[in-house]
Coordinates of C-alpha atoms in Angstrom, one line a residue:
Chain A
M1 CA 100.3 117.2 88.8
S2 CA 102.0 115.9 85.5
S3 CA 104.6 113.3 85.7
P4 CA 108.2 114.1 85.5
L5 CA 109.6 113.9 82.0
A6 CA 112.4 111.7 80.8
L7 CA 112.3 113.3 77.5
D8 CA 110.8 116.6 76.0
V9 CA 111.7 118.3 72.7
A10 CA 110.4 121.6 71.5
D11 CA 110.4 122.8 67.9
L12 CA 113.3 120.5 67.2
S13 CA 114.6 120.5 63.6
K14 CA 117.4 119.3 61.5
K15 CA 118.1 120.3 58.0
Y16 CA 120.6 118.7 55.7
G17 CA 121.0 121.1 52.8
D18 CA 117.6 121.6 51.3
R19 CA 116.1 118.6 53.0
M20 CA 114.3 118.8 56.4
A21 CA 115.0 115.5 58.1
L22 CA 113.1 116.7 61.2
S23 CA 110.6 119.5 61.0
H24 CA 109.6 121.4 64.3
A25 CA 109.0 118.4 66.3
N26 CA 107.4 118.5 69.6
F27 CA 106.9 115.7 72.0
E28 CA 107.1 114.4 75.5
V29 CA 108.1 111.0 77.1
P30 CA 107.0 110.5 80.8
M31 CA 109.4 109.0 83.2
G32 CA 109.1 105.5 83.6
S33 CA 107.4 104.6 80.4
I34 CA 108.0 102.5 77.5
C35 CA 107.6 104.9 74.5
G36 CA 107.5 103.5 71.0
F37 CA 109.0 105.9 68.4
V38 CA 107.7 104.9 65.1
G39 CA 107.9 105.9 61.5
P40 CA 108.7 104.7 58.2
N41 CA 112.2 104.6 57.0
G42 CA 113.5 108.1 56.5
S43 CA 110.9 109.7 58.7
G44 CA 113.6 111.1 61.0
K45 CA 113.6 108.8 63.9
T46 CA 117.4 108.1 63.8
T47 CA 118.1 111.8 63.2
T48 CA 116.0 112.7 66.3
I49 CA 117.8 110.1 68.4
R50 CA 121.3 111.3 67.3
M51 CA 120.0 114.9 68.3
L52 CA 118.9 113.7 71.7
L53 CA 122.4 111.9 72.3
G54 CA 124.5 115.0 71.2
L55 CA 125.8 113.2 68.1
I56 CA 124.5 115.8 65.8
K57 CA 123.4 119.5 66.5
P58 CA 119.8 120.7 65.8
T59 CA 119.2 123.2 63.2
T60 CA 116.6 124.9 65.4
G61 CA 114.8 124.1 68.5
G62 CA 115.9 122.3 71.6
G63 CA 114.9 119.8 74.4
H64 CA 115.7 118.1 77.5
V65 CA 116.8 114.8 78.5
L66 CA 116.3 113.6 82.1
G67 CA 115.9 117.3 82.8
E68 CA 119.0 118.4 81.2
S69 CA 119.2 120.5 78.0
I70 CA 120.3 118.5 74.9
T71 CA 123.1 121.1 74.3
E72 CA 124.9 119.8 77.5
P73 CA 124.9 116.0 76.9
E74 CA 127.9 115.5 79.2
K75 CA 125.3 116.3 82.0
Y76 CA 122.9 113.3 81.2
L77 CA 124.5 110.8 79.0
P78 CA 126.4 108.9 82.1
R79 CA 122.6 107.9 82.9
V80 CA 121.6 107.0 79.5
G81 CA 122.2 103.7 77.7
A82 CA 121.7 103.7 73.8
M83 CA 122.0 101.5 70.8
I84 CA 122.0 103.5 67.6
E85 CA 121.3 102.1 64.1
G86 CA 122.1 98.8 65.3
P87 CA 125.1 97.4 67.0
A88 CA 128.6 98.7 66.3
F89 CA 131.7 97.1 67.8
Y90 CA 135.3 96.0 67.1
P91 CA 135.3 92.8 64.9
A92 CA 138.8 91.6 66.3
L93 CA 137.7 92.0 69.8
T94 CA 135.6 89.6 72.0
G95 CA 132.1 90.4 73.1
L96 CA 133.6 90.7 76.5
Q97 CA 136.3 92.9 75.5
N98 CA 134.2 95.3 73.4
L99 CA 131.9 95.7 76.7
T100 CA 135.1 96.3 78.6
V101 CA 136.2 99.2 76.3
L102 CA 132.8 100.9 76.8
A103 CA 132.7 100.2 80.5
K104 CA 136.3 101.6 80.9
L105 CA 135.4 104.6 78.8
G106 CA 132.2 105.4 80.7
G107 CA 133.9 104.7 84.1
F108 CA 131.3 101.8 84.8
D109 CA 131.9 98.7 86.8
V110 CA 133.7 96.1 84.6
D111 CA 132.7 93.4 87.1
S112 CA 129.0 93.9 85.8
I113 CA 129.7 92.9 82.3
Q114 CA 129.3 89.1 82.9
K115 CA 125.9 89.7 84.4
L116 CA 124.8 91.8 81.5
L117 CA 126.0 89.0 79.1
E118 CA 124.0 86.6 81.1
I119 CA 120.9 89.1 81.0
V120 CA 121.0 89.0 77.1
G121 CA 121.8 85.3 76.7
L122 CA 125.4 85.6 75.7
A123 CA 127.1 84.4 78.8
D124 CA 128.6 81.3 76.8
R125 CA 129.8 83.4 73.9
G126 CA 131.5 86.3 75.7
D127 CA 134.9 85.2 74.8
S128 CA 134.2 84.7 71.0
K129 CA 135.3 87.4 68.6
Y130 CA 132.5 89.9 67.7
K131 CA 133.2 89.1 64.0
T132 CA 131.9 85.4 64.5
Y133 CA 128.6 86.6 66.1
S134 CA 125.3 86.0 64.2
L135 CA 123.1 89.2 63.6
G136 CA 121.0 88.3 66.6
M137 CA 123.9 88.1 68.9
K138 CA 125.4 91.3 67.8
Q139 CA 122.1 92.8 68.5
R140 CA 122.0 91.2 71.9
L141 CA 125.5 92.5 72.5
G142 CA 124.4 96.0 71.7
I143 CA 121.5 95.8 74.3
A144 CA 124.0 94.6 76.7
A145 CA 126.2 97.5 76.0
S146 CA 123.3 99.9 76.3
L147 CA 122.6 98.5 79.7
L148 CA 126.3 99.2 81.1
P149 CA 125.3 102.5 82.7
N150 CA 122.5 101.1 84.6
P151 CA 120.5 103.6 82.8
K152 CA 117.6 105.7 83.9
L153 CA 116.8 106.3 80.2
L154 CA 117.4 103.5 77.5
V155 CA 117.3 104.7 73.8
L156 CA 117.1 101.8 71.5
D157 CA 117.0 101.9 67.8
E158 CA 115.4 98.7 66.2
P159 CA 116.5 96.5 69.1
T160 CA 114.7 93.5 67.7
N161 CA 116.3 93.4 64.2
G162 CA 117.8 90.0 63.4
L163 CA 116.5 88.3 66.4
D164 CA 114.2 85.2 66.3
P165 CA 110.6 85.2 67.8
A166 CA 111.9 83.7 71.0
G167 CA 114.7 86.5 71.2
I168 CA 112.1 89.1 70.3
Q169 CA 109.8 88.0 73.3
E170 CA 113.0 87.9 75.7
I171 CA 113.8 91.4 74.7
R172 CA 110.1 92.4 75.2
N173 CA 110.3 91.0 78.7
L174 CA 113.5 92.5 79.5
L175 CA 112.3 96.0 78.5
R176 CA 108.9 95.5 80.5
K177 CA 111.3 94.5 83.4
L178 CA 113.4 97.4 83.0
A179 CA 110.5 99.8 82.9
D180 CA 108.8 98.1 86.0
A181 CA 112.1 98.9 87.7
G182 CA 111.9 102.6 86.7
T183 CA 113.9 102.8 83.6
T184 CA 112.4 105.0 80.6
V185 CA 112.5 103.1 77.4
F186 CA 112.5 105.0 74.3
V187 CA 112.6 102.5 71.6
S188 CA 112.3 103.0 67.8
S189 CA 111.0 100.4 65.5
H190 CA 109.2 99.9 62.1
L191 CA 107.5 96.7 63.8
L192 CA 104.5 98.4 64.8
S193 CA 102.9 95.2 66.2
E194 CA 106.0 94.8 68.4
I195 CA 105.6 98.3 69.5
E196 CA 102.0 98.1 70.2
M197 CA 102.7 95.1 72.4
I198 CA 105.2 96.7 74.6
S199 CA 104.7 100.6 74.5
D200 CA 102.4 102.6 76.8
H201 CA 103.4 105.9 75.0
L202 CA 103.9 106.7 71.4
V203 CA 105.6 109.2 69.2
M204 CA 104.6 108.6 65.5
L205 CA 106.8 110.6 62.8
R206 CA 106.0 110.8 59.2
L207 CA 108.2 112.7 56.5
G208 CA 110.1 114.4 59.5
K209 CA 107.0 115.5 61.3
V210 CA 105.4 114.3 64.6
I211 CA 101.8 113.3 63.6
F212 CA 100.9 111.8 67.1
S213 CA 102.5 112.0 70.7
G214 CA 100.6 110.5 73.6
K215 CA 99.3 107.4 75.2
T216 CA 99.2 104.5 73.1
S217 CA 95.8 103.5 74.7
E218 CA 94.4 107.1 73.9
L219 CA 95.4 106.7 70.0
L220 CA 93.8 103.3 69.8
A221 CA 90.7 104.4 71.6
K222 CA 90.1 107.2 69.1
Q223 CA 89.9 104.6 66.3
L224 CA 86.5 103.1 65.7
P225 CA 86.4 99.4 65.5
V226 CA 85.7 97.7 62.0
I227 CA 82.7 95.2 62.0
V228 CA 83.7 92.5 59.5
A229 CA 80.5 90.9 58.2
K230 CA 80.5 87.9 55.7
P231 CA 77.2 87.0 53.9
S232 CA 76.3 83.4 53.0
N233 CA 75.6 84.8 49.6
K234 CA 78.2 87.0 48.1
D235 CA 75.5 88.5 45.7
D236 CA 74.3 90.3 49.0
L237 CA 77.7 92.2 49.4
D238 CA 76.3 95.4 47.9
K239 CA 73.2 95.3 49.8
L240 CA 75.0 95.0 53.1
V241 CA 77.2 98.2 52.2
K242 CA 73.7 100.1 51.4
I243 CA 72.2 99.0 54.8
A244 CA 75.2 100.3 56.7
K245 CA 75.4 103.5 54.7
D246 CA 71.6 104.1 55.1
N247 CA 72.4 103.8 58.9
G248 CA 75.1 106.5 58.7
H249 CA 78.0 104.3 58.7
D250 CA 80.9 104.1 56.3
A251 CA 81.5 100.6 54.7
K252 CA 83.3 99.0 51.7
I253 CA 83.7 95.5 50.4
V254 CA 87.2 93.9 51.1
D255 CA 87.8 90.2 50.0
Q256 CA 84.2 88.9 49.9
N257 CA 83.5 90.8 53.3
V258 CA 82.0 93.9 54.2
H259 CA 83.8 96.3 56.4
V260 CA 81.7 98.6 58.3
I261 CA 83.3 101.4 60.3
G262 CA 81.5 101.7 63.6
A263 CA 81.2 101.3 67.3
A264 CA 81.0 97.6 68.4
D265 CA 77.4 98.1 69.6
Y266 CA 76.4 98.7 66.1
S267 CA 76.8 95.1 65.3
A268 CA 73.6 93.8 66.9
Q269 CA 71.6 96.5 64.9
F270 CA 73.4 95.8 61.7
N271 CA 72.8 92.1 62.2
K272 CA 69.2 92.7 62.7
S273 CA 68.9 95.1 59.6
A274 CA 70.6 92.4 57.4
F275 CA 68.2 89.8 58.7
D276 CA 65.1 92.2 58.1
A277 CA 66.5 92.5 54.5
G278 CA 66.6 88.8 54.0
I279 CA 70.3 88.4 54.2
I280 CA 72.0 85.5 56.2
L281 CA 75.3 86.3 57.7
E282 CA 78.0 83.7 57.9
S283 CA 79.9 85.7 60.4
L284 CA 80.0 89.2 62.1
T285 CA 83.1 90.1 63.9
P286 CA 84.0 93.5 65.5
I287 CA 87.7 94.1 65.1
R288 CA 89.7 96.7 67.0
P289 CA 92.1 98.3 64.7
S290 CA 95.7 97.5 65.2
L291 CA 98.5 100.3 65.5
E292 CA 99.5 99.4 62.1
D293 CA 95.9 100.1 60.8
T294 CA 95.8 103.3 62.8
F295 CA 99.2 104.4 61.4
F296 CA 98.3 103.7 57.8
E297 CA 95.0 105.5 58.3
M298 CA 96.7 108.5 59.8
T299 CA 99.4 108.8 57.3
G300 CA 97.2 107.7 54.3
D301 CA 100.0 105.4 53.1
Chain B
M1 CA 140.6 111.5 79.5
W2 CA 142.1 108.8 81.8
N3 CA 139.0 106.6 81.0
V4 CA 139.4 107.1 77.3
F5 CA 143.3 106.2 77.7
R6 CA 142.4 103.0 79.4
A7 CA 139.6 102.1 76.9
E8 CA 142.0 102.6 74.2
L9 CA 144.7 100.4 75.6
T10 CA 142.2 97.6 75.8
K11 CA 141.9 98.0 71.9
L12 CA 145.6 98.4 71.3
R13 CA 146.4 95.3 73.4
R14 CA 144.4 93.0 70.9
P15 CA 146.9 90.1 69.8
S16 CA 146.3 90.9 66.2
L17 CA 147.7 94.4 66.3
S18 CA 150.3 93.6 68.7
L19 CA 151.7 90.6 66.7
S20 CA 151.4 92.3 63.4
T21 CA 153.3 95.3 65.0
I22 CA 156.1 93.2 66.2
A23 CA 156.3 91.5 62.9
A24 CA 156.6 95.0 61.0
V25 CA 159.2 96.4 63.5
T26 CA 161.2 93.2 63.4
F27 CA 161.3 93.2 59.6
V28 CA 162.0 97.0 59.2
V29 CA 164.7 97.1 61.9
G30 CA 166.1 93.7 60.7
L31 CA 166.2 94.8 57.0
V32 CA 167.8 98.2 57.7
T33 CA 170.3 96.9 60.2
S34 CA 171.4 94.0 58.5
L35 CA 171.8 95.9 55.2
L36 CA 173.9 98.4 57.0
F37 CA 176.4 96.0 58.0
L38 CA 176.3 93.2 55.3
L39 CA 176.7 96.1 52.5
V40 CA 179.5 97.8 54.3
D41 CA 181.9 96.9 51.5
S42 CA 179.3 97.7 48.7
P43 CA 180.3 100.6 46.3
E44 CA 176.6 101.4 46.0
G45 CA 176.5 102.5 49.6
N46 CA 174.7 100.8 52.7
G47 CA 172.8 103.9 54.1
E48 CA 170.0 105.9 52.9
R49 CA 170.0 107.2 49.3
G50 CA 173.3 105.2 48.6
V51 CA 175.4 106.9 51.3
R52 CA 178.5 104.9 52.3
I53 CA 178.8 104.3 56.2
G54 CA 182.3 102.6 56.4
R55 CA 183.7 100.2 59.3
E56 CA 185.4 103.2 60.6
V57 CA 182.2 105.2 61.2
L58 CA 180.3 101.9 62.5
S59 CA 183.1 101.3 65.1
L60 CA 182.6 104.7 66.5
P61 CA 180.4 105.0 69.8
D62 CA 177.8 106.3 67.6
G63 CA 177.9 103.3 65.3
L64 CA 175.8 101.3 67.6
S65 CA 172.7 103.4 66.9
I66 CA 173.1 104.1 63.3
G67 CA 170.8 101.0 62.2
F68 CA 168.3 102.1 64.6
S69 CA 168.3 105.7 63.6
N70 CA 168.1 104.7 59.8
S71 CA 165.0 102.6 60.4
A72 CA 163.2 105.7 61.9
G73 CA 161.5 106.5 58.4
L74 CA 160.2 103.2 58.0
L75 CA 159.3 102.8 61.9
G76 CA 157.3 106.2 61.2
I77 CA 155.3 104.6 58.3
V78 CA 154.5 101.7 60.7
A79 CA 153.2 104.3 63.3
L80 CA 151.5 106.4 60.6
C81 CA 149.4 103.3 59.5
I82 CA 148.6 102.1 63.1
F83 CA 147.6 105.7 64.3
A84 CA 145.4 106.2 61.0
A85 CA 143.7 102.9 61.3
Q86 CA 143.0 103.2 64.9
T87 CA 141.5 106.6 64.2
A88 CA 139.6 106.1 61.1
Q89 CA 138.2 102.7 61.8
E90 CA 136.1 104.3 64.5
Y91 CA 134.2 105.7 61.5
T92 CA 134.2 102.5 59.4
Y93 CA 133.2 100.3 62.2
G94 CA 130.4 102.8 63.5
T95 CA 132.0 102.7 66.8
L96 CA 132.4 106.5 67.1
R97 CA 128.8 107.0 68.2
N98 CA 129.3 104.5 71.0
L99 CA 132.4 106.2 72.0
L100 CA 130.7 109.8 72.0
V101 CA 127.7 108.4 74.0
R102 CA 129.9 107.2 76.6
Q103 CA 132.4 110.2 76.5
P104 CA 130.6 113.2 74.9
S105 CA 133.7 115.5 75.6
R106 CA 135.3 115.1 71.8
M107 CA 138.5 116.7 72.8
K108 CA 138.9 114.1 75.5
I109 CA 138.2 111.3 73.1
L110 CA 141.0 112.7 71.0
I111 CA 143.4 113.5 73.5
G112 CA 142.9 110.1 75.3
K113 CA 143.3 108.1 72.0
L114 CA 146.5 110.1 71.2
V115 CA 148.2 109.5 74.6
A116 CA 147.3 105.8 74.4
M117 CA 148.9 105.5 70.9
K118 CA 152.0 107.5 72.1
L119 CA 152.5 104.7 74.7
F120 CA 152.2 102.1 72.0
A121 CA 154.7 104.1 69.9
I122 CA 157.0 103.9 72.9
A123 CA 156.7 100.2 73.2
M124 CA 157.2 99.9 69.4
V125 CA 160.3 102.0 69.5
T126 CA 161.8 100.3 72.5
L127 CA 161.5 97.0 70.7
A128 CA 163.1 98.5 67.7
A129 CA 166.0 99.8 69.9
I130 CA 166.7 96.3 71.3
L131 CA 166.4 94.5 68.2
S132 CA 168.6 97.0 66.3
I133 CA 171.3 97.0 69.0
A134 CA 171.3 93.1 69.1
L135 CA 171.5 92.9 65.4
S136 CA 174.3 95.4 65.3
Y137 CA 176.4 93.1 67.4
V138 CA 175.6 89.9 65.5
F139 CA 176.4 91.6 62.1
A140 CA 179.4 93.4 63.5
G141 CA 180.9 90.0 64.4
V142 CA 180.1 88.8 60.9
K143 CA 181.6 91.9 59.1
D144 CA 184.6 92.6 61.1
V145 CA 183.4 95.7 62.5
S146 CA 185.0 96.7 66.0
T147 CA 182.7 97.0 68.8
I148 CA 185.0 98.2 71.4
A149 CA 183.8 101.7 71.5
W150 CA 180.2 100.5 71.7
S151 CA 180.7 99.7 75.5
T152 CA 181.7 103.1 76.4
S153 CA 179.4 105.8 78.1
D154 CA 179.5 107.8 74.9
A155 CA 177.9 104.9 73.1
Q156 CA 175.3 104.6 75.8
T157 CA 174.7 108.4 75.6
A158 CA 174.3 108.1 71.7
V159 CA 171.9 105.3 72.1
L160 CA 169.7 107.2 74.5
R161 CA 169.9 110.2 72.2
T162 CA 168.9 108.4 69.3
F163 CA 166.1 106.7 71.1
I164 CA 164.6 110.1 72.1
N165 CA 165.0 111.5 68.6
V166 CA 163.5 108.2 67.0
L167 CA 160.7 108.3 69.3
I168 CA 159.8 111.9 68.6
A169 CA 160.0 111.2 65.0
T170 CA 157.8 108.0 65.3
I171 CA 155.2 110.0 67.4
G172 CA 155.3 112.7 64.7
Y173 CA 154.5 110.3 61.8
G174 CA 151.9 108.7 64.1
I175 CA 150.2 112.2 64.6
F176 CA 150.3 112.7 60.9
G177 CA 148.5 109.3 60.4
M178 CA 145.9 110.4 63.1
I179 CA 145.2 113.6 61.3
L180 CA 144.8 111.8 58.0
G181 CA 142.5 109.4 59.8
L182 CA 140.2 112.2 61.1
L183 CA 140.3 113.8 57.8
F184 CA 139.5 110.9 55.5
R185 CA 137.2 108.8 58.0
S186 CA 138.6 105.7 56.3
P187 CA 141.7 103.6 57.1
I188 CA 142.4 102.5 53.5
S189 CA 142.3 106.3 52.4
A190 CA 144.2 107.5 55.2
I191 CA 147.0 104.8 55.1
S192 CA 147.3 105.0 51.2
I193 CA 147.5 108.9 51.1
G194 CA 149.8 109.1 54.1
V195 CA 152.2 106.3 52.7
I196 CA 152.1 108.0 49.1
W197 CA 152.8 111.3 50.4
N198 CA 155.7 110.4 52.8
L199 CA 157.4 107.8 50.6
I200 CA 156.7 108.9 47.0
I201 CA 155.8 112.5 46.9
E202 CA 158.2 113.8 49.5
G203 CA 160.9 111.2 48.7
L204 CA 160.9 112.0 45.0
L205 CA 160.5 115.8 45.2
S206 CA 163.4 115.8 47.9
A207 CA 165.6 113.6 45.7
F208 CA 165.2 116.0 42.6
I209 CA 164.7 119.4 44.2
T210 CA 167.5 120.7 46.3
N211 CA 166.6 121.8 49.7
I212 CA 162.9 121.2 49.3
D213 CA 163.0 118.7 52.1
K214 CA 163.3 121.4 54.7
Y215 CA 159.4 122.2 53.9
F216 CA 158.4 118.7 54.1
P217 CA 157.2 117.4 57.6
G218 CA 157.9 113.7 56.6
Q219 CA 161.6 114.5 55.6
L220 CA 162.0 116.8 58.5
L221 CA 161.0 113.9 61.0
S222 CA 163.5 111.7 59.4
I223 CA 166.2 114.4 60.1
V224 CA 165.1 114.6 63.5
A225 CA 165.6 110.9 64.0
Q226 CA 169.1 111.3 62.8
G227 CA 169.8 114.1 65.0
G228 CA 170.0 116.8 62.1
N229 CA 172.3 116.7 59.2
D230 CA 174.9 118.9 57.6
R231 CA 172.1 121.0 55.7
I232 CA 169.3 121.0 58.2
S233 CA 169.7 121.5 61.7
Y234 CA 168.0 119.3 64.4
Q235 CA 166.4 122.5 66.0
Y236 CA 164.8 123.5 62.7
S237 CA 163.7 119.9 61.8
L238 CA 162.1 119.6 65.1
L239 CA 160.4 122.9 65.3
T240 CA 159.1 122.9 61.8
S241 CA 157.8 119.5 61.6
Y242 CA 156.0 119.9 64.9
A243 CA 154.8 123.1 64.0
F244 CA 153.2 121.8 60.7
L245 CA 151.8 118.9 62.9
V246 CA 150.4 120.9 65.6
A247 CA 148.7 123.3 63.2
A248 CA 147.1 120.4 61.1
F249 CA 146.2 118.7 64.5
I250 CA 144.2 121.8 65.8
I251 CA 142.4 122.2 62.4
V252 CA 141.2 118.7 62.4
A253 CA 140.5 118.6 66.2
V254 CA 138.2 121.6 65.4
L255 CA 136.6 119.7 62.5
F256 CA 136.2 116.7 64.7
K257 CA 134.5 118.6 67.6
K258 CA 132.1 120.6 65.2
R259 CA 131.3 117.7 62.7
D260 CA 127.9 115.9 63.0
V261 CA 128.4 112.1 63.5
A262 CA 125.8 110.9 61.2
N263 CA 127.3 107.4 60.2

């Protein structure tokens, strides 16, 4: 039996004038997962998020959020926390007052605000005006605001923008903790290394089209590792490429190394073939392609 | 809608807005009321557009509230600026998307905001009334204007009537500001267009073209605040100005409901 879905969209499209911002998108996000939503700038990530949150209307297609149609956002938004396109608050109000405005608006418990400020590390700056906050603090306040409804689904657009490495790690841990507690996290980012570290599910967009939707592990497993071989004599680089190709593997020279596309178990045979040809290897390292490598390979960018 | 109202009040209570509103109301009422009394002997007049309001008129029961009713146009401009800024800044700060995620019903957002701003306008007009009455007593003493009739029940009725009329006018100007805020989505554009329209375009055209003011909502709201005048009745002013406002509000509300929030 398939797991229940936090999000599913079918044939979802948005057209602005002649430009398709999102074209016939189809994807699903299982409940309780951390789903990375990745793609270059202008690929349609924010447009998709806006449609899921009822801010803009789809041109065609539809979808469901927490089991409810996206045409009726009032049915699911009380259970959704969101930060879209970075934090946006009233500069003349304090962090605490800004959260109070949103808590009152959503009918949430105002007493939970202090706890949320503690969670995002802003407990001592809650009484400072928002306009005095650094970019990282603004981002943290945005995340606190998204947690106000104690959400079943958390939609975050570039949540680690402006955060220092320690802050990024804190947010990563927080998202993992929320997911462990049953919250589905749908997080968009252009930092693919970040997404790779936290997400167990992925939706990849390029030029308004979904190019992958599924488990992160499945995507990465499909990618053959690269064997990086460094000969002690750089004159042997071409010979190494020929050996790999003669054995049916794609190979190329990259920065005084030979990159051979192939399964890790080819390493031993490649080493032996090089040795038999009188080539001494200084190093031989199988490398699993990162999400970033995979993304670029899939998109051809 | 109640949640939107409560949230909006939190924003309206911020010290920077409250203090600047108190300062603006004090300045407007102080200026209009003091000039009304201090220029009582001036041949150039002491009322709007050079109208002379003599001691004998100021000594009547209605005299206590003339300064207050004459302040209505400028109080309306203050309300227009506040309503326009409070509405349009949701776009410029990008906070509208937060509001709509927390309250997807756009009509509830609009009505809740309007009700909260009306409450703010009531506080503003109450402050203006108190200031104007206090200053009237002070300046009446300075300029030898009799205040005997100001203690009568007729005077109290006149003050109450003027308060209601000024409030209706001020809220009308505020709604006009909110309409401009929704339309232009920028506080600076909404306020400048609102002020230019009311003070310059309507004012100048009304000064040079006879009876054109009966088609201008801003001019009609001023007449509502004065309880009507010898050319245009109170009922006509009230119904026509609010008919303009209601029609325009419905149009921008439909736009607000339909428009994508893409910033």
